[in-house]
Each structure stands twice: as structure tokens, then as C-alpha cells.
């Protein structure tokens, strides 16, 4: 595989946009409840996606295809649209964008663990080594560079919420990789990327709005402080991380393969560190650099093992 400038662009753009999502989200939750930020984000993304994916809803036959698969799509919408980003925005109340993106960059590790536990996909020893390196990096972030903090269980709430978000995201990813019979092969509707995302958003937006409304009852927050800055933030996270990054990532994975794409994904915390320092004055600390090297080292070990196995 040859990394052309076009392919590198599609590989780098999603991490750039996702890092911006963490930083912009950190700013936006100062004016808007995190659950409502997630709900409004996906409502706007859904409206913008409709012209691209309207065929998923445009005819009675198309809507019947969704009704026949409603349970699977509802779960995908819950954990992929409704829960993941809501937990991330909630995490940003007490954690930093850099911490959040470093924890998120351990996704391939949780993917491997969930695959072994629930799908009986047993990793090779070299992949386990890679997982241990990445988990060590996550532990370094959680402990703020002080290993004794792990023994005292002094975690920041946002870090734990982001770990929960990552577990949900990896479950979502496995559901996409191992779909039920009615979503595989010839039985799967002929949806393109936008139509499939629209089908998920039909349920995901409902989950997101329901969670935000329930949050107002259980943990009431202050009124939203609307401003042009907040509107711009919502437009950015609805268009960039939600639509453009999703499409670019699909192109990148299809052309470069998941192993190469996973390495580029780990540019996210680097971009987040730069954005955090430039926009909100949160400079990275030495333990962040060590954690990043551990996480990337673990992913390199794991993905290279996978690449060799595919080539064999």
C-alpha cells in the first residue's frame, strides 16, 4: 500500500476533527448542559444528513426495512449516537480534552478484550503485550502520573466516564463488525454510509433527547447561555466530527486498512494537546507524553501483529 497525499489527508482529517470536538466540547459545556449539547448536535447532524441519506426513509418500503431491524438499530443508536458522545461531554466537565483523547486512543485495546470475552476472538501473545502497554498508558493518565493514586482509587469522574464511553464504543464497533443475519450479506439493505447513519440517527436522536430530558428531571442544570460562540460550536461538532470525519474515516479504512488507520487515529491526543494549549491554555504535562508513547507503542505492536497475520 502506498500512502498518497490524498490518502494521508483522509487519514489525518478525522483525528484532527475529533480532537477539535474534545476542545470545543469543553468550551461549549460551560454554556450548555452536556446531555443537551449531545442531543442538539445529533439533531442538527440528522437534519444535515437527510439530503444525503433520504433514501433510507423516503419510501414505505425503505421505512419497512428499518422497522424490520428496529431492535438492532435502536441499540446501535443508543451506544453509538446517544451514549458515547453524551458521556464524552459529561467527562469534559471534570477531565481535560487531552486526558479524554488519550483514554479514547486505547480503543483498540478494549476492542480486543471485548472480542475475546463476548465473541471468542482470542488475541495472540504479541497482541496481549500491546494491550498491556496501552493499558499502562491509560493508567498513567488516570493516576495523573502518580502510580500510588491507583492504589488509593483517586480517579477523576470524567476519566471514568470516558472509560465507560470507550467500552460502549467498542461494543458498538463489534456490533458493526459482527452484525446479525438480517444486517449481513444480501440481507442487509443497500444503504450507503449516509443512509446507514440516518437509520441509526432515527433512534439515536430519540435516545439523546430522552436522556437530556431525564437529566433535567434528575439533575436539573441552569438555562442554556446562548451566544454566537455556542451556535458556532454546535455547528462545528455537528458537521465536522459527526459527518465529515465519519465519511473520511470510512474512505481511509477502506483504502488503507484498519491497521494503518488505527495508527493515524492516535494522532488525536497530539492534536488535542496543541488545541488545548492554544485555545484554553491547558498545557500537557510530562506524564501525558509518556502515556501517549505507551499507548501508541501498544497499538503498533498489536496492529503490526494483525497485519502480519493477514499477509500470511
CSV table of C-alpha atoms in Angstrom, one decimal:
chain,number,residue,atom,x,y,z
A,1,UNK,CA,0.0,0.0,0.0
A,2,UNK,CA,1.3,3.4,-1.0
A,3,UNK,CA,0.4,6.4,1.2
A,4,UNK,CA,-0.6,9.1,-1.4
A,5,UNK,CA,-1.2,12.7,-0.3
A,6,UNK,CA,-4.9,12.1,-0.8
A,7,UNK,CA,-5.0,9.1,1.4
A,8,UNK,CA,-2.9,10.8,4.1
A,9,UNK,CA,-5.4,13.6,4.0
A,10,UNK,CA,-8.3,11.3,4.7
A,11,UNK,CA,-6.3,9.5,7.5
A,12,UNK,CA,-5.3,12.8,9.2
A,13,UNK,CA,-8.6,14.7,8.9
A,14,UNK,CA,-10.7,12.6,11.3
A,15,UNK,CA,-8.3,12.8,14.2
A,16,UNK,CA,-8.0,16.5,13.7
A,17,UNK,CA,-11.7,16.9,13.8
A,18,UNK,CA,-12.2,14.6,16.8
A,19,UNK,CA,-9.5,16.5,18.7
A,20,UNK,CA,-11.4,19.7,17.9
A,21,UNK,CA,-14.6,18.0,19.2
A,22,UNK,CA,-13.0,17.5,22.6
A,23,UNK,CA,-11.7,21.0,22.9
A,24,UNK,CA,-14.8,22.7,21.5
A,25,UNK,CA,-17.0,20.5,23.6
A,26,UNK,CA,-15.0,21.5,26.7
A,27,UNK,CA,-15.8,25.2,25.9
A,28,UNK,CA,-19.4,24.5,25.0
A,29,UNK,CA,-20.4,22.7,28.2
A,30,UNK,CA,-19.7,25.9,30.1
A,31,UNK,CA,-22.8,27.4,28.4
A,32,UNK,CA,-25.0,24.3,27.8
A,33,UNK,CA,-25.7,21.0,29.6
A,34,UNK,CA,-23.6,18.2,28.2
A,35,UNK,CA,-26.6,16.0,27.6
A,36,UNK,CA,-28.4,18.7,25.7
A,37,UNK,CA,-25.2,19.5,23.8
A,38,UNK,CA,-25.1,15.9,22.5
A,39,UNK,CA,-28.9,15.9,21.7
A,40,UNK,CA,-28.7,19.2,19.8
A,41,UNK,CA,-25.5,18.1,18.0
A,42,UNK,CA,-27.2,15.0,16.6
A,43,UNK,CA,-30.5,16.6,15.8
A,44,UNK,CA,-28.6,19.1,13.6
A,45,UNK,CA,-26.4,16.3,12.1
A,46,UNK,CA,-29.6,14.3,11.3
A,47,UNK,CA,-31.1,17.3,9.5
A,48,UNK,CA,-27.9,17.8,7.5
A,49,UNK,CA,-27.6,14.1,6.7
A,50,UNK,CA,-31.2,13.8,5.4
A,51,UNK,CA,-30.4,15.2,1.9
A,52,UNK,CA,-27.6,12.6,1.6
A,53,UNK,CA,-29.4,9.7,3.2
A,54,UNK,CA,-33.0,10.4,2.5
A,55,UNK,CA,-33.5,7.1,0.6
A,56,UNK,CA,-33.4,5.3,4.0
A,57,UNK,CA,-36.7,7.0,4.9
A,58,UNK,CA,-38.1,8.2,1.6
A,59,UNK,CA,-40.5,5.4,0.7
A,60,UNK,CA,-42.8,3.0,2.6
A,61,UNK,CA,-40.5,0.1,1.5
A,62,UNK,CA,-37.5,1.9,2.9
A,63,UNK,CA,-39.2,2.6,6.2
A,64,UNK,CA,-40.3,-1.0,6.4
A,65,UNK,CA,-36.7,-2.1,6.2
A,66,UNK,CA,-35.9,0.0,9.3
A,67,UNK,CA,-38.9,-1.3,11.2
A,68,UNK,CA,-37.9,-4.9,10.5
A,69,UNK,CA,-34.5,-4.2,12.1
A,70,UNK,CA,-35.6,-1.7,14.7
A,71,UNK,CA,-34.1,-3.6,17.7
A,72,UNK,CA,-30.6,-3.8,16.3
A,73,UNK,CA,-30.7,-0.2,15.0
A,74,UNK,CA,-32.1,1.0,18.4
A,75,UNK,CA,-29.1,-0.5,20.2
A,76,UNK,CA,-26.7,1.0,17.7
A,77,UNK,CA,-28.3,4.4,18.1
A,78,UNK,CA,-28.2,4.1,21.9
A,79,UNK,CA,-24.5,3.3,22.3
A,80,UNK,CA,-23.1,4.9,19.1
A,81,UNK,CA,-25.1,8.1,19.0
A,82,UNK,CA,-27.0,8.6,22.2
A,83,UNK,CA,-24.4,7.4,24.8
A,84,UNK,CA,-20.9,7.7,23.5
A,85,UNK,CA,-20.8,11.5,22.8
A,86,UNK,CA,-23.0,12.3,25.8
A,87,UNK,CA,-20.6,10.5,28.1
A,88,UNK,CA,-17.6,12.3,26.5
A,89,UNK,CA,-19.2,15.7,27.0
A,90,UNK,CA,-20.0,14.8,30.6
A,91,UNK,CA,-16.4,13.6,31.1
A,92,UNK,CA,-15.1,17.0,29.9
A,93,UNK,CA,-16.7,18.7,32.9
A,94,UNK,CA,-14.0,17.3,35.2
A,95,UNK,CA,-11.4,15.9,32.8
A,96,UNK,CA,-9.3,17.6,30.2
A,97,UNK,CA,-9.5,17.2,26.4
A,98,UNK,CA,-6.1,15.7,26.4
A,99,UNK,CA,-7.0,13.1,29.0
A,100,UNK,CA,-10.2,12.3,27.2
A,101,UNK,CA,-8.5,11.8,23.8
A,102,UNK,CA,-5.6,9.7,25.4
A,103,UNK,CA,-8.1,7.4,27.0
A,104,UNK,CA,-10.1,7.2,23.7
A,105,UNK,CA,-6.9,6.2,21.9
A,106,UNK,CA,-6.9,3.0,23.8
A,107,UNK,CA,-10.0,1.9,21.8
A,108,UNK,CA,-8.2,-1.0,20.0
A,109,UNK,CA,-7.2,-2.5,23.4
A,110,UNK,CA,-10.8,-2.6,24.6
A,111,UNK,CA,-11.8,-3.9,21.2
A,112,UNK,CA,-9.5,-6.8,21.7
A,113,UNK,CA,-10.8,-7.5,25.2
A,114,UNK,CA,-14.4,-7.4,24.3
A,115,UNK,CA,-13.7,-9.6,21.2
A,116,UNK,CA,-12.1,-12.2,23.5
A,117,UNK,CA,-14.9,-12.2,26.1
A,118,UNK,CA,-18.0,-11.9,24.0
A,119,UNK,CA,-17.0,-13.0,20.5
A,120,UNK,CA,-14.4,-15.6,21.3
A,121,UNK,CA,-11.8,-13.9,19.2
A,122,UNK,CA,-8.6,-14.9,21.1
A,123,UNK,CA,-5.7,-12.5,20.8
A,124,UNK,CA,-2.1,-13.7,20.1
A,125,UNK,CA,0.5,-13.2,22.8
A,126,UNK,CA,2.1,-10.2,21.0
A,127,UNK,CA,-1.3,-8.5,20.9
A,128,UNK,CA,-1.7,-9.1,24.6
A,129,UNK,CA,1.7,-7.4,25.0
A,130,UNK,CA,0.5,-4.4,23.0
A,131,UNK,CA,-2.7,-4.3,25.1
A,132,UNK,CA,-0.7,-4.2,28.4
A,133,UNK,CA,1.5,-1.3,27.1
A,134,UNK,CA,-1.6,0.7,26.1
A,135,UNK,CA,-3.4,-0.1,29.3
A,136,UNK,CA,-0.3,1.1,31.2
A,137,UNK,CA,-0.6,4.4,29.3
A,138,UNK,CA,-4.2,4.8,30.3
A,139,UNK,CA,-3.4,4.0,33.9
A,140,UNK,CA,-0.8,6.7,33.8
A,141,UNK,CA,-3.4,9.2,32.6
A,142,UNK,CA,-5.9,8.1,35.2
A,143,UNK,CA,-3.3,8.4,38.0
A,144,UNK,CA,-2.1,11.8,36.8
A,145,UNK,CA,1.4,10.5,36.7
A,146,UNK,CA,1.3,9.2,40.3
A,147,UNK,CA,1.1,5.4,40.3
A,148,UNK,CA,0.2,5.4,44.0
A,149,UNK,CA,-3.0,7.1,43.1
A,150,UNK,CA,-4.2,3.9,41.5
A,151,UNK,CA,-4.0,2.1,44.9
A,152,UNK,CA,-5.9,5.0,46.5
A,153,UNK,CA,-8.6,4.9,43.7
A,154,UNK,CA,-8.4,8.6,43.3
A,155,UNK,CA,-9.8,8.9,39.9
A,156,UNK,CA,-11.4,11.9,38.3
A,157,UNK,CA,-15.0,11.3,37.5
A,158,UNK,CA,-14.5,12.4,33.9
A,159,UNK,CA,-11.8,9.8,33.3
A,160,UNK,CA,-14.1,7.0,34.5
A,161,UNK,CA,-17.0,8.3,32.3
A,162,UNK,CA,-14.6,8.3,29.3
A,163,UNK,CA,-13.6,4.7,30.1
A,164,UNK,CA,-17.3,3.8,30.1
A,165,UNK,CA,-17.8,5.6,26.8
A,166,UNK,CA,-15.0,3.6,25.3
A,167,UNK,CA,-16.4,0.3,26.5
A,168,UNK,CA,-19.7,1.3,24.8
A,169,UNK,CA,-18.0,2.4,21.6
A,170,UNK,CA,-16.1,-0.9,21.3
A,171,UNK,CA,-19.3,-2.8,21.8
A,172,UNK,CA,-20.8,-0.6,19.0
A,173,UNK,CA,-17.9,-1.4,16.8
A,174,UNK,CA,-18.2,-5.1,17.3
A,175,UNK,CA,-21.9,-4.9,16.5
A,176,UNK,CA,-20.9,-3.4,13.2
A,177,UNK,CA,-18.2,-5.9,12.6
A,178,UNK,CA,-20.4,-8.9,13.6
A,179,UNK,CA,-23.9,-8.0,12.6
A,180,UNK,CA,-26.9,-10.3,12.9
A,181,UNK,CA,-28.1,-12.2,9.9
A,182,UNK,CA,-30.6,-9.6,8.8
A,183,UNK,CA,-27.8,-7.0,8.6
A,184,UNK,CA,-25.2,-9.1,6.8
A,185,UNK,CA,-24.6,-10.0,3.2
A,186,UNK,CA,-27.5,-9.9,0.8
A,187,UNK,CA,-30.0,-9.5,3.6
A,188,UNK,CA,-28.6,-6.1,4.5
A,189,UNK,CA,-30.4,-3.1,2.9
A,190,UNK,CA,-28.4,-1.4,0.2
A,191,UNK,CA,-27.6,1.6,2.4
A,192,UNK,CA,-24.6,3.8,1.7
A,193,UNK,CA,-22.7,5.4,4.6
A,194,UNK,CA,-25.1,8.3,4.9
A,195,UNK,CA,-28.2,6.2,4.7
A,196,UNK,CA,-26.9,3.8,7.3
A,197,UNK,CA,-26.1,6.7,9.6
A,198,UNK,CA,-29.5,8.2,9.1
A,199,UNK,CA,-31.1,4.8,10.0
A,200,UNK,CA,-29.1,4.9,13.3
A,201,UNK,CA,-29.9,8.5,14.0
A,202,UNK,CA,-33.6,7.8,13.8
A,203,UNK,CA,-33.2,6.0,17.1
A,204,UNK,CA,-30.1,7.7,18.4
A,205,UNK,CA,-31.6,11.2,18.3
A,206,UNK,CA,-34.6,9.9,20.3
A,207,UNK,CA,-32.3,8.3,22.9
A,208,UNK,CA,-30.2,11.5,23.1
A,209,UNK,CA,-33.3,13.8,23.6
A,210,UNK,CA,-34.8,11.4,26.1
A,211,UNK,CA,-31.6,11.3,28.1
A,212,UNK,CA,-31.3,15.1,28.1
A,213,UNK,CA,-34.9,15.4,29.3
A,214,UNK,CA,-34.4,12.8,32.0
A,215,UNK,CA,-31.3,14.6,33.1
A,216,UNK,CA,-33.2,17.8,33.5
A,217,UNK,CA,-35.6,16.0,35.9
A,218,UNK,CA,-32.9,14.1,37.9
A,219,UNK,CA,-30.0,16.6,37.8
A,220,UNK,CA,-31.5,19.9,36.8
A,221,UNK,CA,-29.0,22.4,35.3
A,222,UNK,CA,-29.1,26.0,34.7
A,223,UNK,CA,-30.6,27.5,31.5
A,224,UNK,CA,-28.5,27.4,28.3
A,225,UNK,CA,-26.5,30.6,27.8
A,226,UNK,CA,-27.0,31.1,24.1
A,227,UNK,CA,-24.4,33.1,22.1
A,228,UNK,CA,-22.9,33.1,18.7
A,229,UNK,CA,-19.9,31.2,20.0
A,230,UNK,CA,-22.2,28.4,21.3
A,231,UNK,CA,-24.0,28.3,18.0
A,232,UNK,CA,-20.7,28.0,16.1
A,233,UNK,CA,-19.5,25.3,18.4
A,234,UNK,CA,-22.7,23.3,17.8
A,235,UNK,CA,-22.4,23.7,14.1
A,236,UNK,CA,-18.8,22.6,14.2
A,237,UNK,CA,-19.4,19.4,16.2
A,238,UNK,CA,-22.5,18.5,14.1
A,239,UNK,CA,-20.7,18.9,10.8
A,240,UNK,CA,-17.0,18.2,11.4
A,241,UNK,CA,-16.8,15.3,13.9
A,242,UNK,CA,-20.2,13.9,13.1
A,243,UNK,CA,-20.4,13.9,9.3
A,244,UNK,CA,-17.1,14.9,7.7
A,245,UNK,CA,-14.9,12.8,10.0
A,246,UNK,CA,-17.3,9.8,9.7
A,247,UNK,CA,-17.1,9.9,5.9
A,248,UNK,CA,-13.4,10.5,5.7
A,249,UNK,CA,-12.7,7.7,8.2
A,250,UNK,CA,-14.7,5.3,6.1
A,251,UNK,CA,-12.7,6.2,3.0
A,252,UNK,CA,-9.4,5.9,5.0
A,253,UNK,CA,-10.2,2.5,6.5
A,254,UNK,CA,-11.4,1.1,3.1
A,255,UNK,CA,-8.2,2.2,1.3
A,256,UNK,CA,-5.5,1.9,4.0
A,257,UNK,CA,-6.9,-0.9,6.1
A,258,UNK,CA,-7.8,-0.8,9.8
A,259,UNK,CA,-4.3,-1.5,11.0
A,260,UNK,CA,-2.8,1.6,9.3
A,261,UNK,CA,-5.9,3.7,10.2
A,262,UNK,CA,-5.6,2.8,13.9
A,263,UNK,CA,-2.1,4.3,13.9
A,264,UNK,CA,-3.3,7.6,12.5
A,265,UNK,CA,-6.2,7.6,14.9
A,266,UNK,CA,-3.7,8.1,17.7
A,267,UNK,CA,-2.8,11.5,16.3
A,268,UNK,CA,-6.0,12.6,18.1
A,269,UNK,CA,-4.3,13.3,21.5
A,270,UNK,CA,-1.4,15.1,19.9
A,271,UNK,CA,-3.9,17.5,18.1
A,272,UNK,CA,-5.9,17.8,21.3
A,273,UNK,CA,-2.7,18.8,23.2
A,274,UNK,CA,-2.0,21.5,20.6
A,275,UNK,CA,-5.6,22.8,20.5
A,276,UNK,CA,-5.9,22.7,24.3
A,277,UNK,CA,-2.7,24.8,24.8
A,278,UNK,CA,-3.7,27.3,22.0
A,279,UNK,CA,-7.4,27.7,22.8
A,280,UNK,CA,-7.9,27.1,26.5
A,281,UNK,CA,-4.4,27.3,28.0
A,282,UNK,CA,-4.3,23.7,29.2
A,283,UNK,CA,-0.7,22.7,28.6
A,284,UNK,CA,0.3,19.0,28.5
A,285,UNK,CA,2.4,17.6,31.4
A,286,UNK,CA,5.3,15.1,31.1
A,287,UNK,CA,3.2,12.1,32.0
A,288,UNK,CA,0.9,12.8,29.1
A,289,UNK,CA,3.9,12.4,26.7
A,290,UNK,CA,4.9,9.1,28.4
A,291,UNK,CA,1.3,7.9,28.3
A,292,UNK,CA,1.0,8.7,24.6
A,293,UNK,CA,4.2,6.8,23.8
A,294,UNK,CA,2.9,3.8,25.7
A,295,UNK,CA,-0.5,3.8,24.0
A,296,UNK,CA,1.0,4.2,20.6
A,297,UNK,CA,3.6,1.6,21.3
A,298,UNK,CA,1.0,-0.9,22.3
A,299,UNK,CA,-1.1,-0.2,19.3
A,300,UNK,CA,1.9,-0.5,17.0
A,301,UNK,CA,2.7,-3.9,18.5
A,302,UNK,CA,-0.9,-5.1,18.2
A,303,UNK,CA,-1.6,-3.8,14.7
A,304,UNK,CA,1.6,-5.0,13.2
A,305,UNK,CA,0.9,-8.5,14.5
A,306,UNK,CA,-2.5,-8.3,12.9
A,307,UNK,CA,-1.1,-7.0,9.6
A,308,UNK,CA,1.5,-9.9,9.5
A,309,UNK,CA,-1.3,-12.4,10.2
A,310,UNK,CA,-3.4,-11.0,7.3
A,311,UNK,CA,-0.4,-11.1,5.0
A,312,UNK,CA,0.5,-14.7,5.9
